[in-house]
Amino acid sequence: MKFRRFSFQNDVLDLEDDIDFSHAELDQNHIRKINSCHVKVHAHEYDDLMVLELKIEAEVVGVCSYSLEDVPLKLKFKDTLEFSNEIQDDEEIIYEEKPIFDLDPYVLELIIAETPMKLVKKGAKLPSSGKGYRVLSEDEYLKEKEEKKDSRWSKLDDVEL
């Protein structure tokens, strides 16, 4: 979604568009793909500051933390971005010197931030154990760690002083 800084009429601009993220590089352990994304933008321009109010609706495919299966998730949220063509002291204001804005990377960042890191598919359960691994509670692990002796130091037990 691109627009020109100088396309404002009466310092207000309203846009609405679908963004295609099918070729976006995503962390496959967090979001496998973004099926659809619809963005509505209401922008105001104040001298060198541009404030964009975004309404984003997206359908993403996340990863189940237990079974690593696909989990469809619908996101619907609002956010505000502030741009300036001058470097500001405020960390919230994004410096953008070009007259043409590309909102796609900013929208992608917002979708990634809005998607929970831990998703659990309905009916999914933690595995109890399998070939080459065991699942322990923290208490079981600590108890086992206390009882286990470090073999590297066991030879010192035989030394007489």
PDB file of C-alpha atoms in Angstrom:
ATOM      1  CA  MET A   1       0.000   0.000   0.000  1.00  0.00           C
ATOM      2  CA  LYS A   2       1.752   3.124  -1.237  1.00  0.00           C
ATOM      3  CA  PHE A   3       0.672   6.727  -1.206  1.00  0.00           C
ATOM      4  CA  ARG A   4       2.190  10.161  -1.702  1.00  0.00           C
ATOM      5  CA  ARG A   5       2.760  12.535   1.156  1.00  0.00           C
ATOM      6  CA  PHE A   6       1.354  15.352  -0.986  1.00  0.00           C
ATOM      7  CA  SER A   7      -1.914  13.569  -1.849  1.00  0.00           C
ATOM      8  CA  PHE A   8      -3.690  14.976   1.204  1.00  0.00           C
ATOM      9  CA  GLN A   9      -6.778  17.117   0.735  1.00  0.00           C
ATOM     10  CA  ASN A  10      -7.468  19.475   3.639  1.00  0.00           C
ATOM     11  CA  ASP A  11      -4.724  17.691   5.615  1.00  0.00           C
ATOM     12  CA  VAL A  12      -6.796  14.449   5.709  1.00  0.00           C
ATOM     13  CA  LEU A  13      -6.487  11.261   3.692  1.00  0.00           C
ATOM     14  CA  ASP A  14      -8.572   8.075   3.800  1.00  0.00           C
ATOM     15  CA  LEU A  15      -7.351   4.878   2.143  1.00  0.00           C
ATOM     16  CA  GLU A  16      -8.502   1.283   2.098  1.00  0.00           C
ATOM     17  CA  ASP A  17      -6.732  -1.650   0.457  1.00  0.00           C
ATOM     18  CA  ASP A  18      -5.840  -5.324   0.618  1.00  0.00           C
ATOM     19  CA  ILE A  19      -2.167  -6.194   1.051  1.00  0.00           C
ATOM     20  CA  ASP A  20      -0.658  -9.397  -0.303  1.00  0.00           C
ATOM     21  CA  PHE A  21       1.941 -10.932   2.045  1.00  0.00           C
ATOM     22  CA  SER A  22       2.242 -14.248   0.186  1.00  0.00           C
ATOM     23  CA  HIS A  23       5.923 -13.592  -0.582  1.00  0.00           C
ATOM     24  CA  ALA A  24       6.848 -12.162   2.822  1.00  0.00           C
ATOM     25  CA  GLU A  25       9.673 -13.854   4.710  1.00  0.00           C
ATOM     26  CA  LEU A  26       8.215 -15.058   8.003  1.00  0.00           C
ATOM     27  CA  ASP A  27       9.532 -16.993  10.987  1.00  0.00           C
ATOM     28  CA  GLN A  28       8.049 -20.448  10.345  1.00  0.00           C
ATOM     29  CA  ASN A  29       8.003 -21.167  14.099  1.00  0.00           C
ATOM     30  CA  HIS A  30       5.706 -18.211  14.729  1.00  0.00           C
ATOM     31  CA  ILE A  31       3.639 -17.441  11.605  1.00  0.00           C
ATOM     32  CA  ARG A  32       3.591 -19.818   8.661  1.00  0.00           C
ATOM     33  CA  LYS A  33       1.690 -17.510   6.309  1.00  0.00           C
ATOM     34  CA  ILE A  34      -0.655 -14.563   6.089  1.00  0.00           C
ATOM     35  CA  ASN A  35      -3.708 -15.539   4.056  1.00  0.00           C
ATOM     36  CA  SER A  36      -5.285 -12.104   3.829  1.00  0.00           C
ATOM     37  CA  CYS A  37      -4.855  -8.588   5.118  1.00  0.00           C
ATOM     38  CA  HIS A  38      -7.215  -5.647   4.791  1.00  0.00           C
ATOM     39  CA  VAL A  39      -6.108  -2.194   5.948  1.00  0.00           C
ATOM     40  CA  LYS A  40      -8.058   1.024   6.430  1.00  0.00           C
ATOM     41  CA  VAL A  41      -6.010   4.178   6.905  1.00  0.00           C
ATOM     42  CA  HIS A  42      -7.191   7.521   8.204  1.00  0.00           C
ATOM     43  CA  ALA A  43      -4.306   9.991   8.024  1.00  0.00           C
ATOM     44  CA  HIS A  44      -3.835  13.549   9.241  1.00  0.00           C
ATOM     45  CA  GLU A  45      -0.999  15.847   8.282  1.00  0.00           C
ATOM     46  CA  TYR A  46       0.312  18.459  10.713  1.00  0.00           C
ATOM     47  CA  ASP A  47       3.208  20.484   9.222  1.00  0.00           C
ATOM     48  CA  ASP A  48       6.055  17.937   9.174  1.00  0.00           C
ATOM     49  CA  LEU A  49       4.176  15.251  11.151  1.00  0.00           C
ATOM     50  CA  MET A  50       1.838  12.697   9.610  1.00  0.00           C
ATOM     51  CA  VAL A  51      -0.375  10.599  11.913  1.00  0.00           C
ATOM     52  CA  LEU A  52      -1.870   7.393  10.484  1.00  0.00           C
ATOM     53  CA  GLU A  53      -4.682   5.594  12.270  1.00  0.00           C
ATOM     54  CA  LEU A  54      -4.758   2.006  11.008  1.00  0.00           C
ATOM     55  CA  LYS A  55      -7.513  -0.582  11.245  1.00  0.00           C
ATOM     56  CA  ILE A  56      -6.148  -3.976  10.285  1.00  0.00           C
ATOM     57  CA  GLU A  57      -7.988  -7.227   9.697  1.00  0.00           C
ATOM     58  CA  ALA A  58      -5.818 -10.232   8.875  1.00  0.00           C
ATOM     59  CA  GLU A  59      -6.028 -14.003   8.686  1.00  0.00           C
ATOM     60  CA  VAL A  60      -2.785 -15.697   9.665  1.00  0.00           C
ATOM     61  CA  VAL A  61      -1.673 -19.298  10.056  1.00  0.00           C
ATOM     62  CA  GLY A  62       0.275 -19.740  13.263  1.00  0.00           C
ATOM     63  CA  VAL A  63       2.006 -22.754  14.786  1.00  0.00           C
ATOM     64  CA  CYS A  64       0.631 -24.836  17.664  1.00  0.00           C
ATOM     65  CA  SER A  65       3.146 -24.791  20.514  1.00  0.00           C
ATOM     66  CA  TYR A  66       2.307 -28.386  21.466  1.00  0.00           C
ATOM     67  CA  SER A  67       1.884 -30.267  18.193  1.00  0.00           C
ATOM     68  CA  LEU A  68       3.510 -27.893  15.631  1.00  0.00           C
ATOM     69  CA  GLU A  69       0.329 -28.065  13.536  1.00  0.00           C
ATOM     70  CA  ASP A  70      -1.178 -25.098  11.693  1.00  0.00           C
ATOM     71  CA  VAL A  71      -3.516 -22.892  13.717  1.00  0.00           C
ATOM     72  CA  PRO A  72      -5.728 -20.434  11.793  1.00  0.00           C
ATOM     73  CA  LEU A  73      -6.120 -17.116  13.570  1.00  0.00           C
ATOM     74  CA  LYS A  74      -8.130 -14.008  12.731  1.00  0.00           C
ATOM     75  CA  LEU A  75      -6.709 -10.701  13.875  1.00  0.00           C
ATOM     76  CA  LYS A  76      -8.610  -7.442  14.109  1.00  0.00           C
ATOM     77  CA  PHE A  77      -6.869  -4.492  15.722  1.00  0.00           C
ATOM     78  CA  LYS A  78      -6.161  -0.761  15.564  1.00  0.00           C
ATOM     79  CA  ASP A  79      -2.854   1.049  15.808  1.00  0.00           C
ATOM     80  CA  THR A  80      -1.388   4.492  15.216  1.00  0.00           C
ATOM     81  CA  LEU A  81       1.833   5.322  13.393  1.00  0.00           C
ATOM     82  CA  GLU A  82       3.504   8.723  13.312  1.00  0.00           C
ATOM     83  CA  PHE A  83       5.866   9.753  10.511  1.00  0.00           C
ATOM     84  CA  SER A  84       8.016  12.811  10.081  1.00  0.00           C
ATOM     85  CA  ASN A  85      10.298  14.044   7.328  1.00  0.00           C
ATOM     86  CA  GLU A  86      12.624  15.490   9.997  1.00  0.00           C
ATOM     87  CA  ILE A  87      14.592  13.527  12.587  1.00  0.00           C
ATOM     88  CA  GLN A  88      12.804  13.745  15.941  1.00  0.00           C
ATOM     89  CA  ASP A  89      13.890  13.050  19.527  1.00  0.00           C
ATOM     90  CA  ASP A  90      10.744  11.000  20.118  1.00  0.00           C
ATOM     91  CA  GLU A  91      11.308   7.270  19.524  1.00  0.00           C
ATOM     92  CA  GLU A  92       7.659   6.793  18.577  1.00  0.00           C
ATOM     93  CA  ILE A  93       7.959   9.021  15.509  1.00  0.00           C
ATOM     94  CA  ILE A  94       9.309   7.248  12.423  1.00  0.00           C
ATOM     95  CA  TYR A  95      11.655   9.212  10.214  1.00  0.00           C
ATOM     96  CA  GLU A  96      10.657   8.947   6.551  1.00  0.00           C
ATOM     97  CA  GLU A  97      12.250  11.397   4.141  1.00  0.00           C
ATOM     98  CA  LYS A  98      10.796  10.040   0.901  1.00  0.00           C
ATOM     99  CA  PRO A  99       7.606  11.610  -0.465  1.00  0.00           C
ATOM    100  CA  ILE A 100       6.151   8.177  -1.322  1.00  0.00           C
ATOM    101  CA  PHE A 101       5.251   5.948   1.616  1.00  0.00           C
ATOM    102  CA  ASP A 102       5.166   2.167   1.514  1.00  0.00           C
ATOM    103  CA  LEU A 103       3.093   0.984   4.476  1.00  0.00           C
ATOM    104  CA  ASP A 104       3.519  -2.755   3.790  1.00  0.00           C
ATOM    105  CA  PRO A 105       6.585  -3.313   6.033  1.00  0.00           C
ATOM    106  CA  TYR A 106       4.973  -1.388   8.892  1.00  0.00           C
ATOM    107  CA  VAL A 107       1.722  -3.347   8.599  1.00  0.00           C
ATOM    108  CA  LEU A 108       3.677  -6.627   8.504  1.00  0.00           C
ATOM    109  CA  GLU A 109       5.508  -5.655  11.709  1.00  0.00           C
ATOM    110  CA  LEU A 110       2.212  -4.842  13.403  1.00  0.00           C
ATOM    111  CA  ILE A 111       0.699  -8.204  12.378  1.00  0.00           C
ATOM    112  CA  ILE A 112       3.752 -10.077  13.669  1.00  0.00           C
ATOM    113  CA  ALA A 113       3.610  -8.168  16.964  1.00  0.00           C
ATOM    114  CA  GLU A 114      -0.132  -8.815  17.327  1.00  0.00           C
ATOM    115  CA  THR A 115       0.155 -12.589  16.746  1.00  0.00           C
ATOM    116  CA  PRO A 116       0.666 -14.452  20.044  1.00  0.00           C
ATOM    117  CA  MET A 117       3.962 -16.309  20.400  1.00  0.00           C
ATOM    118  CA  LYS A 118       2.231 -19.271  22.042  1.00  0.00           C
ATOM    119  CA  LEU A 119      -0.771 -20.686  20.206  1.00  0.00           C
ATOM    120  CA  VAL A 120      -2.478 -23.923  21.207  1.00  0.00           C
ATOM    121  CA  LYS A 121      -4.769 -25.736  18.803  1.00  0.00           C
ATOM    122  CA  LYS A 122      -8.058 -26.948  20.298  1.00  0.00           C
ATOM    123  CA  GLY A 123      -7.645 -30.455  21.646  1.00  0.00           C
ATOM    124  CA  ALA A 124      -3.839 -30.400  21.467  1.00  0.00           C
ATOM    125  CA  LYS A 125      -2.016 -31.835  24.479  1.00  0.00           C
ATOM    126  CA  LEU A 126       1.599 -31.760  25.521  1.00  0.00           C
ATOM    127  CA  PRO A 127       3.427 -34.976  24.635  1.00  0.00           C
ATOM    128  CA  SER A 128       4.341 -37.052  27.714  1.00  0.00           C
ATOM    129  CA  SER A 129       7.517 -38.572  26.246  1.00  0.00           C
ATOM    130  CA  GLY A 130       8.853 -40.175  23.129  1.00  0.00           C
ATOM    131  CA  LYS A 131      11.893 -41.706  21.540  1.00  0.00           C
ATOM    132  CA  GLY A 132      14.992 -39.971  22.872  1.00  0.00           C
ATOM    133  CA  TYR A 133      13.270 -37.516  25.241  1.00  0.00           C
ATOM    134  CA  ARG A 134      11.269 -37.270  28.457  1.00  0.00           C
ATOM    135  CA  VAL A 135       8.938 -34.567  29.669  1.00  0.00           C
ATOM    136  CA  LEU A 136       9.473 -33.597  33.308  1.00  0.00           C
ATOM    137  CA  SER A 137       7.909 -31.019  35.560  1.00  0.00           C
ATOM    138  CA  GLU A 138      10.245 -28.439  37.023  1.00  0.00           C
ATOM    139  CA  ASP A 139      10.065 -30.124  40.457  1.00  0.00           C
ATOM    140  CA  GLU A 140      10.950 -33.528  38.976  1.00  0.00           C
ATOM    141  CA  TYR A 141      13.868 -31.990  37.103  1.00  0.00           C
ATOM    142  CA  LEU A 142      15.262 -30.243  40.198  1.00  0.00           C
ATOM    143  CA  LYS A 143      14.914 -33.408  42.318  1.00  0.00           C
ATOM    144  CA  GLU A 144      16.690 -35.468  39.653  1.00  0.00           C
ATOM    145  CA  LYS A 145      19.431 -32.864  39.383  1.00  0.00           C
ATOM    146  CA  GLU A 146      20.052 -32.944  43.168  1.00  0.00           C
ATOM    147  CA  GLU A 147      20.312 -36.737  43.237  1.00  0.00           C
ATOM    148  CA  LYS A 148      22.614 -36.968  40.255  1.00  0.00           C
ATOM    149  CA  LYS A 149      26.325 -36.720  40.993  1.00  0.00           C
ATOM    150  CA  ASP A 150      28.718 -35.083  38.590  1.00  0.00           C
ATOM    151  CA  SER A 151      30.960 -37.890  37.283  1.00  0.00           C
ATOM    152  CA  ARG A 152      33.768 -35.425  36.608  1.00  0.00           C
ATOM    153  CA  TRP A 153      34.264 -34.912  40.339  1.00  0.00           C
ATOM    154  CA  SER A 154      33.653 -38.494  41.514  1.00  0.00           C
ATOM    155  CA  LYS A 155      37.360 -39.430  41.140  1.00  0.00           C
ATOM    156  CA  LEU A 156      38.217 -36.885  43.827  1.00  0.00           C
ATOM    157  CA  ASP A 157      36.173 -38.894  46.356  1.00  0.00           C
ATOM    158  CA  ASP A 158      38.825 -41.653  46.220  1.00  0.00           C
ATOM    159  CA  VAL A 159      41.734 -39.324  47.037  1.00  0.00           C
ATOM    160  CA  GLU A 160      43.016 -39.648  50.599  1.00  0.00           C
ATOM    161  CA  LEU A 161      44.483 -36.589  52.262  1.00  0.00           C
TER     162      LEU A 161
END
